[in-house]
Coordinates of C-alpha atoms and ligand atoms in Angstrom, one line a residue:
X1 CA 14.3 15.8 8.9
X2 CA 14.0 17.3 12.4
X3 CA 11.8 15.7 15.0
X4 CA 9.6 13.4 12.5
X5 CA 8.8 10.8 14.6
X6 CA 7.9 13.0 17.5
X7 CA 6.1 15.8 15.7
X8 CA 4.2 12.4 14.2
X9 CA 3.3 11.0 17.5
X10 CA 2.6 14.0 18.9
X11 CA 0.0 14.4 15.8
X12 CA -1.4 10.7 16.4
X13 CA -2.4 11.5 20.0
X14 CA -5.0 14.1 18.5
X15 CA -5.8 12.9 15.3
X16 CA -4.8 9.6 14.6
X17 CA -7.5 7.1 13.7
X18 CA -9.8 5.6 16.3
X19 CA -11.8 2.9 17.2
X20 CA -10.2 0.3 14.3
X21 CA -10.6 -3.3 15.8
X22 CA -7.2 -4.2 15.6
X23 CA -5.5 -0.8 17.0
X24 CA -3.7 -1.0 20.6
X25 CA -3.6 -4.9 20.0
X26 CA -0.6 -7.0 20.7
X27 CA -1.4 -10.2 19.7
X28 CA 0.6 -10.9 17.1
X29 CA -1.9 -13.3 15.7
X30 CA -4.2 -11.0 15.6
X31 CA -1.8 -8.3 14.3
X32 CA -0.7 -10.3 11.4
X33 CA -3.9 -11.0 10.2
X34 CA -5.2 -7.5 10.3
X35 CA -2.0 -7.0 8.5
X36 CA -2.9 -8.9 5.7
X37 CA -6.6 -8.5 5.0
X38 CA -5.2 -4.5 5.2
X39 CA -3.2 -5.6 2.1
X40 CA -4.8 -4.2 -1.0
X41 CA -8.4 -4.3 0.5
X42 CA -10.1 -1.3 2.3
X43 CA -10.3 -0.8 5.8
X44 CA -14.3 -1.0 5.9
X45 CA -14.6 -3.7 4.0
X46 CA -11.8 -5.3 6.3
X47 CA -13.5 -4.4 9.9
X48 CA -16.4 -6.7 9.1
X49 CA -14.0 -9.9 8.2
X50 CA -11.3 -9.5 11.2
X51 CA -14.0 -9.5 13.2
X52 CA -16.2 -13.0 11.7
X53 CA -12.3 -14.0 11.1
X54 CA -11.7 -14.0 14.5
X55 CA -14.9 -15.4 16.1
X56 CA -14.2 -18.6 13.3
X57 CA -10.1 -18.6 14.3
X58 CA -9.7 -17.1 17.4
X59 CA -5.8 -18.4 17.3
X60 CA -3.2 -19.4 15.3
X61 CA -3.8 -23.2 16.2
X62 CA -7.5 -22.8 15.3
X63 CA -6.3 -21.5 11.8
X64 CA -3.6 -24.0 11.4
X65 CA -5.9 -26.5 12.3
X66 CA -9.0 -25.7 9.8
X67 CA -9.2 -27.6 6.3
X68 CA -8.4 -25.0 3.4
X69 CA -11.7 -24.9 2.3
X70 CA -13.1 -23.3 5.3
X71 CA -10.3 -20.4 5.4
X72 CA -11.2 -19.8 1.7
X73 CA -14.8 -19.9 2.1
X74 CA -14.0 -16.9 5.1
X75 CA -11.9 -15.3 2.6
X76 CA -14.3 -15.3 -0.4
X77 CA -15.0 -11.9 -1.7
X78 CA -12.4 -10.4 -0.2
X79 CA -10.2 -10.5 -3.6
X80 CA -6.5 -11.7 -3.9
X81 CA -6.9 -15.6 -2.6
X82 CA -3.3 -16.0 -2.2
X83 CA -3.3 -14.5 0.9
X84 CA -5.8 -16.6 2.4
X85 CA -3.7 -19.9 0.9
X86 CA -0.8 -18.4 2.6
X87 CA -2.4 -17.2 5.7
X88 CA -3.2 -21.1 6.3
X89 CA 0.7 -22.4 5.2
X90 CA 2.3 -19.8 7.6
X91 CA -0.4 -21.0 10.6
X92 CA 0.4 -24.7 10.5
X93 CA 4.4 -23.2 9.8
X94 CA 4.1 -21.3 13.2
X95 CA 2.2 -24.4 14.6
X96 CA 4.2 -27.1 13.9
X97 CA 7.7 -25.5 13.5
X98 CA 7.4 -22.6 16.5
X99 CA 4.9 -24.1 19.0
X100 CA 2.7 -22.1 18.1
X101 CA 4.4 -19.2 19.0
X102 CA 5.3 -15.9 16.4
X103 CA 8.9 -15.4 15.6
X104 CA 9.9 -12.1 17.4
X105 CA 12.5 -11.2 15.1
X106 CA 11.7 -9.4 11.4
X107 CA 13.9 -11.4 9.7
X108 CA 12.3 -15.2 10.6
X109 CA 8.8 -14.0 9.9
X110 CA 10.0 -12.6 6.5
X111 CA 10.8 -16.3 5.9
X112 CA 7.2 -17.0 6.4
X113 CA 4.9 -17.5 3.7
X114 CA 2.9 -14.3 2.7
X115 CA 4.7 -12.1 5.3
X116 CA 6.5 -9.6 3.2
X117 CA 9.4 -7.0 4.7
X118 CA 7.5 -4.2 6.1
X119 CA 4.3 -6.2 7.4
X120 CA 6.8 -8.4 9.6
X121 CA 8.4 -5.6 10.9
X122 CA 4.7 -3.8 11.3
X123 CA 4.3 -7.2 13.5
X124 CA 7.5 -6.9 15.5
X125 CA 7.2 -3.0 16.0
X126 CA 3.4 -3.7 16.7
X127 CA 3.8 -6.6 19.3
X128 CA 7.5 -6.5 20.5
X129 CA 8.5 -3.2 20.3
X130 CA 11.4 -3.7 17.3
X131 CA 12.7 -0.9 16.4
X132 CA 12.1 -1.7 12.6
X133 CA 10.5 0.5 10.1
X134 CA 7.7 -0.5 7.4
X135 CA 7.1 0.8 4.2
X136 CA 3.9 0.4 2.9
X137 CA 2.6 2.5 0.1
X138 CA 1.3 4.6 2.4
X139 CA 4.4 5.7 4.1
X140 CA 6.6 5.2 0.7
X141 CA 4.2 8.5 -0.4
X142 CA 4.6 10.7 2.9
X143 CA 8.7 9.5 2.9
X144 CA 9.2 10.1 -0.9
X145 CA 6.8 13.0 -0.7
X146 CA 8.6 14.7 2.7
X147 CA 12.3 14.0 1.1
X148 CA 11.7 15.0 -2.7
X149 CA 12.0 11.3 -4.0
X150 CA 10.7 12.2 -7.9
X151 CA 11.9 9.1 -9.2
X152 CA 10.3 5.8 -10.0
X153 CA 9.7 3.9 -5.9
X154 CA 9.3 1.0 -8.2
X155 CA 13.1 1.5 -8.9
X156 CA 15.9 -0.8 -6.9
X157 CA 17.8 2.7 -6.2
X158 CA 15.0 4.9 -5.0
X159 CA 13.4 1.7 -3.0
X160 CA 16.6 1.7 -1.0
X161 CA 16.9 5.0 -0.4
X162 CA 13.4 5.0 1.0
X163 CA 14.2 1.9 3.3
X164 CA 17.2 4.3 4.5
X165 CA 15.5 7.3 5.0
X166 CA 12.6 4.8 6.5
X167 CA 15.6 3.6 9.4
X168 CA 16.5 6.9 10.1
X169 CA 13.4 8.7 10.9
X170 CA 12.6 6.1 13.8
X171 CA 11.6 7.2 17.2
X172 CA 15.2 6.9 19.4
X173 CA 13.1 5.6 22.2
X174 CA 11.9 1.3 21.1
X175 CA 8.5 2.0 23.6
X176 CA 6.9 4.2 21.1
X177 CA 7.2 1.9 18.3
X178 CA 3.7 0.3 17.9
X179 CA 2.2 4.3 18.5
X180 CA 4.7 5.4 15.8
X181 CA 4.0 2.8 13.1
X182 CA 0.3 3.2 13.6
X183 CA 0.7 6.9 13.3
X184 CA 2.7 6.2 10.1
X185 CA -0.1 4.3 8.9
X186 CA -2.9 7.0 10.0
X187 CA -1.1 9.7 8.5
X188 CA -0.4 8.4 4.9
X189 CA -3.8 7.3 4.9
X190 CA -5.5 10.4 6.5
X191 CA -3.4 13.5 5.8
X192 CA -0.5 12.7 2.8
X193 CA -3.3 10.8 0.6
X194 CA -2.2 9.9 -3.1
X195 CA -5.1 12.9 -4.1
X196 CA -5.7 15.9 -2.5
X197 CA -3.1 15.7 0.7
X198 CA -4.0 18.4 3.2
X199 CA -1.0 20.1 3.2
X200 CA -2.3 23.4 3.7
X201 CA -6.0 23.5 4.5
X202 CA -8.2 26.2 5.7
X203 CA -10.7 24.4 7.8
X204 CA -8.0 22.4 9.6
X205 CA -4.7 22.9 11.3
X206 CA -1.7 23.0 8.7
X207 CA -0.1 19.2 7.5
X208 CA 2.8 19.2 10.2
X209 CA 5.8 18.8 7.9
X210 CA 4.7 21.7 6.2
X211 CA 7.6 23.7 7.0
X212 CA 10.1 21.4 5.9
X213 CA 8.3 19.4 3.3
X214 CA 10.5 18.9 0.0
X215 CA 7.6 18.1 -2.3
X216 CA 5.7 20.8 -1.0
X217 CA 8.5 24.0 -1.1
X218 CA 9.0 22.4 -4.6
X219 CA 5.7 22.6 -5.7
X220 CA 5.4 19.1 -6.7
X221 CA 3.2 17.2 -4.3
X222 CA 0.9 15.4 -6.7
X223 CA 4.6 14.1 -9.1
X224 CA 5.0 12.2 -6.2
X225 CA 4.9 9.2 -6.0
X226 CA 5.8 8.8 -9.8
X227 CA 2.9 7.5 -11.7
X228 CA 3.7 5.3 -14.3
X229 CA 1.5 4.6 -17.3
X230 CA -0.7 1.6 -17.0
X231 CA -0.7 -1.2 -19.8
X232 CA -4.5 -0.7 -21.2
X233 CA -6.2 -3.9 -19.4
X234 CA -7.3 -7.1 -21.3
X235 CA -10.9 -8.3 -22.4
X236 CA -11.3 -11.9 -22.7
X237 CA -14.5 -13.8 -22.8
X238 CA -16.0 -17.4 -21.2
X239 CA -19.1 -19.3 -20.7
X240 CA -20.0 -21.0 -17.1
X241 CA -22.1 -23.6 -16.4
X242 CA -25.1 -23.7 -13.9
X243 CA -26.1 -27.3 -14.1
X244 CA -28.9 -27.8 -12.0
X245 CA -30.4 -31.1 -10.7
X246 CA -33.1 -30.6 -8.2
X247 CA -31.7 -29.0 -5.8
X248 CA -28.1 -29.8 -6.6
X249 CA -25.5 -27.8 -8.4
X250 CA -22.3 -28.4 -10.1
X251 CA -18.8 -26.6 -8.7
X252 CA -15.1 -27.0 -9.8
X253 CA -12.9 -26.1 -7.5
X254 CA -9.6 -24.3 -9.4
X255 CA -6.2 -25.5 -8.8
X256 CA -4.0 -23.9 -6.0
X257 CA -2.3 -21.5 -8.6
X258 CA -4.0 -19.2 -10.7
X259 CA -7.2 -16.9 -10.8
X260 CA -9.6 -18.1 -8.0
X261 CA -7.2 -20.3 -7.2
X262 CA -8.6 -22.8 -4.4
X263 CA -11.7 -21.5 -4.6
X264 CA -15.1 -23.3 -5.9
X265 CA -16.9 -21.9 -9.4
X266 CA -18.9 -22.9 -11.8
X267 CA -16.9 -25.4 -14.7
X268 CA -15.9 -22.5 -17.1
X269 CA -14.7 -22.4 -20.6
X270 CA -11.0 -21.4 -21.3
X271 CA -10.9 -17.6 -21.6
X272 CA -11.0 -16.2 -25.3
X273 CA -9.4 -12.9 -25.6
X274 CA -10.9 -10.2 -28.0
X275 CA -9.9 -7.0 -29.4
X276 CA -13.1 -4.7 -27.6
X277 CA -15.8 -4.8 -25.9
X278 CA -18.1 -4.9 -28.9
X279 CA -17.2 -8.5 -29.9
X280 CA -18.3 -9.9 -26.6
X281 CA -21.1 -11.3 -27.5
X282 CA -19.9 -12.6 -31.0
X283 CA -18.4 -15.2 -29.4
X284 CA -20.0 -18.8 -29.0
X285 CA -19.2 -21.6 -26.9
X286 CA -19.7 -25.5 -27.4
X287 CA -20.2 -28.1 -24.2
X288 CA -16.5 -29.3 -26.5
X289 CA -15.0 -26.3 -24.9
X290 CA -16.1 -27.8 -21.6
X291 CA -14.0 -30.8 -21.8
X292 CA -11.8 -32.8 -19.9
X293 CA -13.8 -30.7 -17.2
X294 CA -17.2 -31.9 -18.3
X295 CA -19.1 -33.9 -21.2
X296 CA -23.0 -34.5 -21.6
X297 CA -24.4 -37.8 -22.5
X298 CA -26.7 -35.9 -24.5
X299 CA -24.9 -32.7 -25.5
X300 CA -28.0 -31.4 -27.2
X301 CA -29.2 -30.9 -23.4
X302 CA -26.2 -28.1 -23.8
X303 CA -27.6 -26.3 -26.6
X304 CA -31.2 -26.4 -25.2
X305 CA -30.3 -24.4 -22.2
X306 CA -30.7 -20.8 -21.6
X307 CA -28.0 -18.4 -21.9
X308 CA -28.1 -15.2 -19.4
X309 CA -26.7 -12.3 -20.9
X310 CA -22.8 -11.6 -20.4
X311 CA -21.9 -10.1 -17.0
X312 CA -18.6 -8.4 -16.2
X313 CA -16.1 -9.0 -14.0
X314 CA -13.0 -6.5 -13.3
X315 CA -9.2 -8.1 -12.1
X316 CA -6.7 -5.7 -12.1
X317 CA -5.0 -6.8 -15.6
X318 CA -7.7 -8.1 -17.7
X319 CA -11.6 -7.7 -17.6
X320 CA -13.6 -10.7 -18.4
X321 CA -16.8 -11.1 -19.6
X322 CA -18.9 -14.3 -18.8
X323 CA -22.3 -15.4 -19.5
X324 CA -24.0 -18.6 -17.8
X325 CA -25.7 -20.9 -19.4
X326 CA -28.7 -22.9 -17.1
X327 CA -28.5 -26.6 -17.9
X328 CA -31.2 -28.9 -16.5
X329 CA -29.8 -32.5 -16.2
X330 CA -29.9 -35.6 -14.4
X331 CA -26.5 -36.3 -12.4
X332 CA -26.5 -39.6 -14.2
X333 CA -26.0 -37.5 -17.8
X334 CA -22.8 -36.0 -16.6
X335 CA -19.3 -37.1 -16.9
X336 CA -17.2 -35.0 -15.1
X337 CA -13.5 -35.7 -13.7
X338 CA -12.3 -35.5 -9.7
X339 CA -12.2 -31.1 -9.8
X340 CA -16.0 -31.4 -10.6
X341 CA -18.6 -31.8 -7.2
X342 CA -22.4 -31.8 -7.4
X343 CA -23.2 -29.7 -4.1
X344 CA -26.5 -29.6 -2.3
X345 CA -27.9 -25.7 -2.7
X346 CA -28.1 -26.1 1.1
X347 CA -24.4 -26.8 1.7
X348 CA -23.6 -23.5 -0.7
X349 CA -22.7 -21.1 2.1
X350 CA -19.8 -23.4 3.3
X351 CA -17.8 -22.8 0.0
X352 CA -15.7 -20.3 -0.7
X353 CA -17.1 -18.8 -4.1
X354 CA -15.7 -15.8 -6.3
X355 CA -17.6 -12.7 -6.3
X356 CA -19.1 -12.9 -9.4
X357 CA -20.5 -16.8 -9.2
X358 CA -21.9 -15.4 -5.4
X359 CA -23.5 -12.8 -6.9
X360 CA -24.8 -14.8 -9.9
X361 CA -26.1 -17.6 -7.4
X362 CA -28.0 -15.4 -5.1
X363 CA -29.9 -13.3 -8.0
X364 CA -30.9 -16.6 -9.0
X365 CA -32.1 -16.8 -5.5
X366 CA -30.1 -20.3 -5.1
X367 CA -27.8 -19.2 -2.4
X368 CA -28.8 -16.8 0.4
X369 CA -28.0 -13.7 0.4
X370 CA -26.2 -12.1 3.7
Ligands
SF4_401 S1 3.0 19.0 3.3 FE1 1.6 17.9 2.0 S2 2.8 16.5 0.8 FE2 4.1 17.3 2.5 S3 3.8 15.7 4.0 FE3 2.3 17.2 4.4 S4 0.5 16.5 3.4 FE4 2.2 15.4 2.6

């Protein structure tokens, strides 16, 4: 296609987003992490967090440097925890294996963890000038959508091609890379959106590609990108425990893999998985379920306490239900192995906490809400 990347800067100049915290930086500290919060998560949610992100770890040693637990508390509500675990493995990586300095080549941060293809070359065009292209879902649409690519971008074939097609539309001269990739970015996200793209709009000027737009001469704008069916999602059911001493809770902090992963929750049953939503509450829980996590000295403290009706929690595959039961006990009636920490309602704030259990906490009015 003639002149994309011109006509494209040329477009960003006028109506390219403004004002985003991390726009016009070169840092590639700062570049990568904007990156990654960008990753699945909106951009208003994300403004807020670079920013308290930032004040915390103002540099890559800073990150490196913090225990876990602090990054993840940071992280906490922002979904997808891997990427705060990683964010912390590629600091101290960068730390201790590239004196704190960012690899300036595409290829050596892709070895990094967390940094996937297109976001290390969005870092290298970003903050060296490498003439690499990205590919995020945003510009797979407005490449697949410009060029006619009706087939699956899921597929190996059709994600090549898009790569390809990617390499060849870049700007000829390297000094207009970090404009050109943030145009990229503005545009998918501004003008070629997944629903209702403005190709042709009557309150503002024209989509530039117009003219030579494949999808758009073919009539088949909203085909593309292929959608493909989803797998219905699934609903499982679990019980948490609030156990409550004075003014002292108990967490479990999950393992490093897995949902929540790294992050601190109340102990909570294996999940039970049920047909619809009308059995949720048909299913009952024992403190039994609770074990090796926990055991009561006096279970029938378990069956005394009160049980909050079922709230509900969405992940992207399965939707789980959960209701919390409110145990009053004495630290000295609970067995509970080494996952298990009885944390002062104070020192709350300086966990990192899933959305739910946050939510749950602070309509209990046991953790403040900001
Ligand atoms: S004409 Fe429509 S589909 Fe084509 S690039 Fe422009 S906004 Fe996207």
């Amino acid at each position: 296609m003639k002149d994309f990347a011109k006509k494209l800067i040329d477009w960003h100049q006028h109506y390219g987003r403004k004002g985003l915290p991390w726009q016009g930086v070169r840092d590639p500290y700062k570049v990568w992490l904007s990156e990654i919060m960008l990753q699945q998560t909106q951009v208003v949610t994300v403004i807020d967090r670079y920013q308290t992100f930032l004040e915390k770890f103002p540099n890559v040693q800073a990150l490196a440097q913090a225990p876990l637990d602090e990054v993840m508390a940071l992280w906490a509500g922002l979904g997808y925890y891997t990427r705060a675990r990683n964010l912390h493995a590629c600091a101290k990586i960068i730390v201790a294996q590239y004196a704190g300095q960012f690899p300036k080549l595409p290829e050596q941060l892709n070895e990094l963890p967390g940094i996937g293809k297109s976001t290390a070359r969005a870092i290298t065009a970003f903050c060296f000038n490498y003439p690499a292209s990205i590919l995020d879902a945003n510009v797979q649409r407005l490449i697949a959508r410009t060029h006619g690519i009706q087939g699956s971008l899921k597929s190996r074939v059709e994600n090549q091609k898009l790569w390809d097609l990617a390499d060849q539309l870049l700007p000829k001269d390297a000094q207009s890379m970090p404009t050109y990739t943030q145009a990229l970015m503005d545009f998918g996200a501004t003008v070629c959106k997944p629903t209702s793209p403005s190709c042709h709009n009557k309150l503002s000027p024209s989509c530039i590609y117009l003219a030579d737009c494949l999808a758009f001469k073919d009539q088949v704008v909203m085909q593309i990108p292929l959608k493909i069916k989803k797998v219905p999602s699934k609903i499982v059911v679990s019980e948490m425990l609030l156990m409550i001493d004075h003014s002292e809770i108990l967490l479990e902090k999950r393992p490093l893999s897995g949902i929540w992963g790294g992050l601190w929750t109340l102990p909570e049953t294996q999940w039970v998985e049920i047909k619809s939503e009308e059995e949720v509450s048909q299913v009952e829980f024992q403190i039994e379920k609770f074990q090796p996590l926990i055991s009561l000295v006096n279970p029938s403290k378990y069956r005394q306490g009160k049980i909050l009706a079922p709230l509900k929690h969405v992940f992207t595959h399965r939707t789980l239900y959960f209701s919390t039961r409110i145990v009053k006990v004495l630290k000295s009636e609970v067995k509970c192995n080494d996952s298990c920490q009885w944390i002062k309602l104070s020192d709350l704030p300086n966990f990192g906490l899933p959305t739910p259990v946050k939510k749950l906490l602070e309509d209990f009015q046991l953790l403040k809400r900001v």
